[in-house]
PDB file of C-alpha atoms in Angstrom:
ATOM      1  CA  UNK A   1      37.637 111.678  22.426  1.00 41.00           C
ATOM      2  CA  UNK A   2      36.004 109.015  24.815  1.00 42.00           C
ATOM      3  CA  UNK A   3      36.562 109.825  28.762  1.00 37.00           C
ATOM      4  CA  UNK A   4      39.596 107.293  28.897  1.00 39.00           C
ATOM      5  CA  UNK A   5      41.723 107.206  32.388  1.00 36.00           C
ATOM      6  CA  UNK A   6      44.904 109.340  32.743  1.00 39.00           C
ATOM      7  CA  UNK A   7      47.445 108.516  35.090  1.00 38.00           C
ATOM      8  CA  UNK A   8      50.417 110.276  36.344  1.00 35.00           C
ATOM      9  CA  UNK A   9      53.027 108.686  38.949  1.00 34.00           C
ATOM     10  CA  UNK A  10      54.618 111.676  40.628  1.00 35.00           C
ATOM     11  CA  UNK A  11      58.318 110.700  41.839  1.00 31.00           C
ATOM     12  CA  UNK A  12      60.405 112.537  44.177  1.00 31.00           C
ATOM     13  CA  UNK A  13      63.698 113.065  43.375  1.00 33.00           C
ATOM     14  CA  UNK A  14      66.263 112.322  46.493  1.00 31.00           C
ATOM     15  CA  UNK A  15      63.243 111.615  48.646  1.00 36.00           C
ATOM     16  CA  UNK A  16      64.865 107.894  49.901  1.00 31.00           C
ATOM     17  CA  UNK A  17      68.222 109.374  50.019  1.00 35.00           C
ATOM     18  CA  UNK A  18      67.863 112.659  51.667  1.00 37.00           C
ATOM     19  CA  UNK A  19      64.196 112.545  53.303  1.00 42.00           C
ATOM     20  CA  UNK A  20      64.494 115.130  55.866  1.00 54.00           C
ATOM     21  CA  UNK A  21      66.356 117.702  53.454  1.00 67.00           C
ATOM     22  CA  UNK A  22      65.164 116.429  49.892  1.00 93.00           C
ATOM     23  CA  UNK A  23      62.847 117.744  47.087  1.00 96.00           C
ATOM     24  CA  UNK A  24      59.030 116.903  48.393  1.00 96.00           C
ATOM     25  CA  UNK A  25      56.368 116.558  45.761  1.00 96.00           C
ATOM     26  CA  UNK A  26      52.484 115.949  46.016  1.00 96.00           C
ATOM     27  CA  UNK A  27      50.394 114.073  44.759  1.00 95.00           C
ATOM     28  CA  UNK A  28      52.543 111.357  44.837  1.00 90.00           C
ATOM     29  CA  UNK A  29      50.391 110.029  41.497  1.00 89.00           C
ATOM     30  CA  UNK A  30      46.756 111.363  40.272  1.00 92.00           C
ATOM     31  CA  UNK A  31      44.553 109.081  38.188  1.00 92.00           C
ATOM     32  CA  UNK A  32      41.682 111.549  36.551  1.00 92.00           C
ATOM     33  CA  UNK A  33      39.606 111.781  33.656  1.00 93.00           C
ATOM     34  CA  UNK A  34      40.576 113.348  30.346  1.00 94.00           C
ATOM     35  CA  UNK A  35      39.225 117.169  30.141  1.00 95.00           C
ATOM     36  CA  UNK A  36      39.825 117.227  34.250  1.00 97.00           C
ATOM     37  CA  UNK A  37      42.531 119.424  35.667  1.00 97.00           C
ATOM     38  CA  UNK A  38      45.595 118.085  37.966  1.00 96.00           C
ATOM     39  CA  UNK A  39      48.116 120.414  40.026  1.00 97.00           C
ATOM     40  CA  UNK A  40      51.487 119.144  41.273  1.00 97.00           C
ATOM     41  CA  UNK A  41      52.658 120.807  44.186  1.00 97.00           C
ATOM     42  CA  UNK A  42      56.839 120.857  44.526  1.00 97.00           C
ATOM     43  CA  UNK A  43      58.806 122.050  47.703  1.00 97.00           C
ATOM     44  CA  UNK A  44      62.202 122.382  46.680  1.00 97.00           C
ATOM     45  CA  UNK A  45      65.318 121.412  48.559  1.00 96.00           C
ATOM     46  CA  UNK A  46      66.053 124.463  51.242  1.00 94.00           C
ATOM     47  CA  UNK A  47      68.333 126.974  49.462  1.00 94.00           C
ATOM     48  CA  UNK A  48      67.792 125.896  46.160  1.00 96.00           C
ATOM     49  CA  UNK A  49      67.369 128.990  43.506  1.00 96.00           C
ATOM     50  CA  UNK A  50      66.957 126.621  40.983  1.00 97.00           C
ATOM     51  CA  UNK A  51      63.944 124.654  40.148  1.00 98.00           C
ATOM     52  CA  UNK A  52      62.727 122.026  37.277  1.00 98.00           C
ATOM     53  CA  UNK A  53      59.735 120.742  35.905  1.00 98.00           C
ATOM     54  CA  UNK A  54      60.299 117.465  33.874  1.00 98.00           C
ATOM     55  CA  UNK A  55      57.873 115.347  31.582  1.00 97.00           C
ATOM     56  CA  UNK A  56      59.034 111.934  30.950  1.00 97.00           C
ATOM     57  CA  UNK A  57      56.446 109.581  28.930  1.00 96.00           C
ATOM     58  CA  UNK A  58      56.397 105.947  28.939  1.00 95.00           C
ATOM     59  CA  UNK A  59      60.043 104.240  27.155  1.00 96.00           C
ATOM     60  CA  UNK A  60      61.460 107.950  26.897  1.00 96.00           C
ATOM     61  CA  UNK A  61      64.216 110.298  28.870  1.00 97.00           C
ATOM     62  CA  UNK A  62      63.113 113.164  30.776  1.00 97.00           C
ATOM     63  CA  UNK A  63      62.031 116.117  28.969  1.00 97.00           C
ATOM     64  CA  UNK A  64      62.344 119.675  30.695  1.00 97.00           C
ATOM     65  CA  UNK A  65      59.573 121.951  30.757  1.00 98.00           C
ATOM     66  CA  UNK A  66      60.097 124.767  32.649  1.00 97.00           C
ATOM     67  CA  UNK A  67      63.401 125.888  34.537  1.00 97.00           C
ATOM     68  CA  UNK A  68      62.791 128.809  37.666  1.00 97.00           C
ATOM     69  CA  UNK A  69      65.353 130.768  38.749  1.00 97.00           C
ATOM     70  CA  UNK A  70      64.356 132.075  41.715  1.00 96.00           C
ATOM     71  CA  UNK A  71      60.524 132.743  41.041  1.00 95.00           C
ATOM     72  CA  UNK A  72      61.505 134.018  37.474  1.00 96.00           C
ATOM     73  CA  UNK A  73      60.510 131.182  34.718  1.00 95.00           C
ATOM     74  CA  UNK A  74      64.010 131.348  32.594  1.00 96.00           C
ATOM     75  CA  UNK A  75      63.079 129.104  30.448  1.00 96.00           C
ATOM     76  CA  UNK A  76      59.672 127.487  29.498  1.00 95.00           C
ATOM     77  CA  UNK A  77      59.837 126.810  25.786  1.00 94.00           C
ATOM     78  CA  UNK A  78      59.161 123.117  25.947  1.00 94.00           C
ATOM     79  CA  UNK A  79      55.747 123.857  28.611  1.00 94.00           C
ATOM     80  CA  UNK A  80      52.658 123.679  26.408  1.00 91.00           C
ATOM     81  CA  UNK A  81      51.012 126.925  26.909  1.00 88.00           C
ATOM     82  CA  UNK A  82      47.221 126.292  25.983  1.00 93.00           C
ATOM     83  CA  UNK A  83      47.593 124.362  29.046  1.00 96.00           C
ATOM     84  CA  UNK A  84      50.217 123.610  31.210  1.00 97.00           C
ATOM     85  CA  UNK A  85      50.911 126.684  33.417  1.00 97.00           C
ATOM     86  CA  UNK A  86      53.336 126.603  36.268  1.00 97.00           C
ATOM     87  CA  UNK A  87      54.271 129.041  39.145  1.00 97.00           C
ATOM     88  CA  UNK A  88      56.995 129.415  41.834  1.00 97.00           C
ATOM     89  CA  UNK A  89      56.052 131.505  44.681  1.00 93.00           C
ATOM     90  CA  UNK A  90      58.552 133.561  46.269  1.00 92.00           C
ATOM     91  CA  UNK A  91      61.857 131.729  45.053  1.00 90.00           C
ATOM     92  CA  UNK A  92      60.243 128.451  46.846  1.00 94.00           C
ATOM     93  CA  UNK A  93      57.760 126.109  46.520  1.00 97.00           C
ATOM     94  CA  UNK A  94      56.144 125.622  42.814  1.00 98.00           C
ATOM     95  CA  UNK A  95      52.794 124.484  41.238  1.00 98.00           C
ATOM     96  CA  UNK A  96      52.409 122.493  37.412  1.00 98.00           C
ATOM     97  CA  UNK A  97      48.917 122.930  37.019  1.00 98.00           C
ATOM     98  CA  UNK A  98      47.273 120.580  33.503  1.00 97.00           C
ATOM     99  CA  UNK A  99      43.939 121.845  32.498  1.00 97.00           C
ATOM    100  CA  UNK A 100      41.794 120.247  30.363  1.00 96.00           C
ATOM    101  CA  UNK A 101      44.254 116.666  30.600  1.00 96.00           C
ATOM    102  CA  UNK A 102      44.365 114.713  27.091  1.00 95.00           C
ATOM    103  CA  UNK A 103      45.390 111.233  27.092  1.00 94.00           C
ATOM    104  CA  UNK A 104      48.554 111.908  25.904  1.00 94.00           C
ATOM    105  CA  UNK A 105      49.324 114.038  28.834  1.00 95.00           C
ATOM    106  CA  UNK A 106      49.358 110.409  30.647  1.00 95.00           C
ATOM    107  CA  UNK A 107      53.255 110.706  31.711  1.00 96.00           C
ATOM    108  CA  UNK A 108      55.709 110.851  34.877  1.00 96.00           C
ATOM    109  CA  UNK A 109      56.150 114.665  35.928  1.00 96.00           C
ATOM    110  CA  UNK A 110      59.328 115.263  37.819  1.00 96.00           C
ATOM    111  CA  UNK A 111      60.482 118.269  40.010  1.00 97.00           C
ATOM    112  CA  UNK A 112      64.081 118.842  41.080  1.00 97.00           C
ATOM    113  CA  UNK A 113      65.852 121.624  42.393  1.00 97.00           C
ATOM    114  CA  UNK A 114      69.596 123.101  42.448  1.00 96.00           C
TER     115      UNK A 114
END
């Protein structure tokens, strides 16, 4: 595979409409090279035990890919495991972490919280 840009666009959910008590995510987008890693960094709304990680690609709905309850991952069926690996520390914030990026990781990740 050639070394083709990858790009991400990182949105935060409820930033605009609740910026002082909303979900917060970081990088807000990432452009790297295929076979580079990329970690997205969530802090969840305050409270929240509940925590997603969403993949949406170009033209398609979201897709989840790993739920936390708490700092427990309840369910991450959909998460590719060779790798995509993803943490929540402590019932709070969370990391996605995509090593080894293929092109067709190239997609919109999403955090929210509940």
């Amino acid at each position: 595979m050639g070394t083709g840009l990858l790009g991400w666009a990182v949105l935060c959910l409820l930033d605009t409409v609740l910026s002082e008590t909303g979900v917060t995510q970081s990088p807000r987008y990432a452009i790297i090279q295929e076979s580079q890693t990329v970690s997205f960094w969530c802090d969840p709304v305050s409270g929240h035990e509940r925590l997603y990680w969403y993949q949406q690609h170009r033209a398609q709905g979201p897709r989840l890919l790993v739920y936390f309850q708490n700092e427990v991952d309840i369910d991450k069926s959909q998460l590719p495991k060779d790798r995509f690996f993803a943490v929540r520390t402590e019932g709070v914030n969370s990391t996605l972490k995509i090593q080894s990026a293929k092109q067709s990781d190239s997609a919109t990740y999403l955090c929210a919280s509940s």
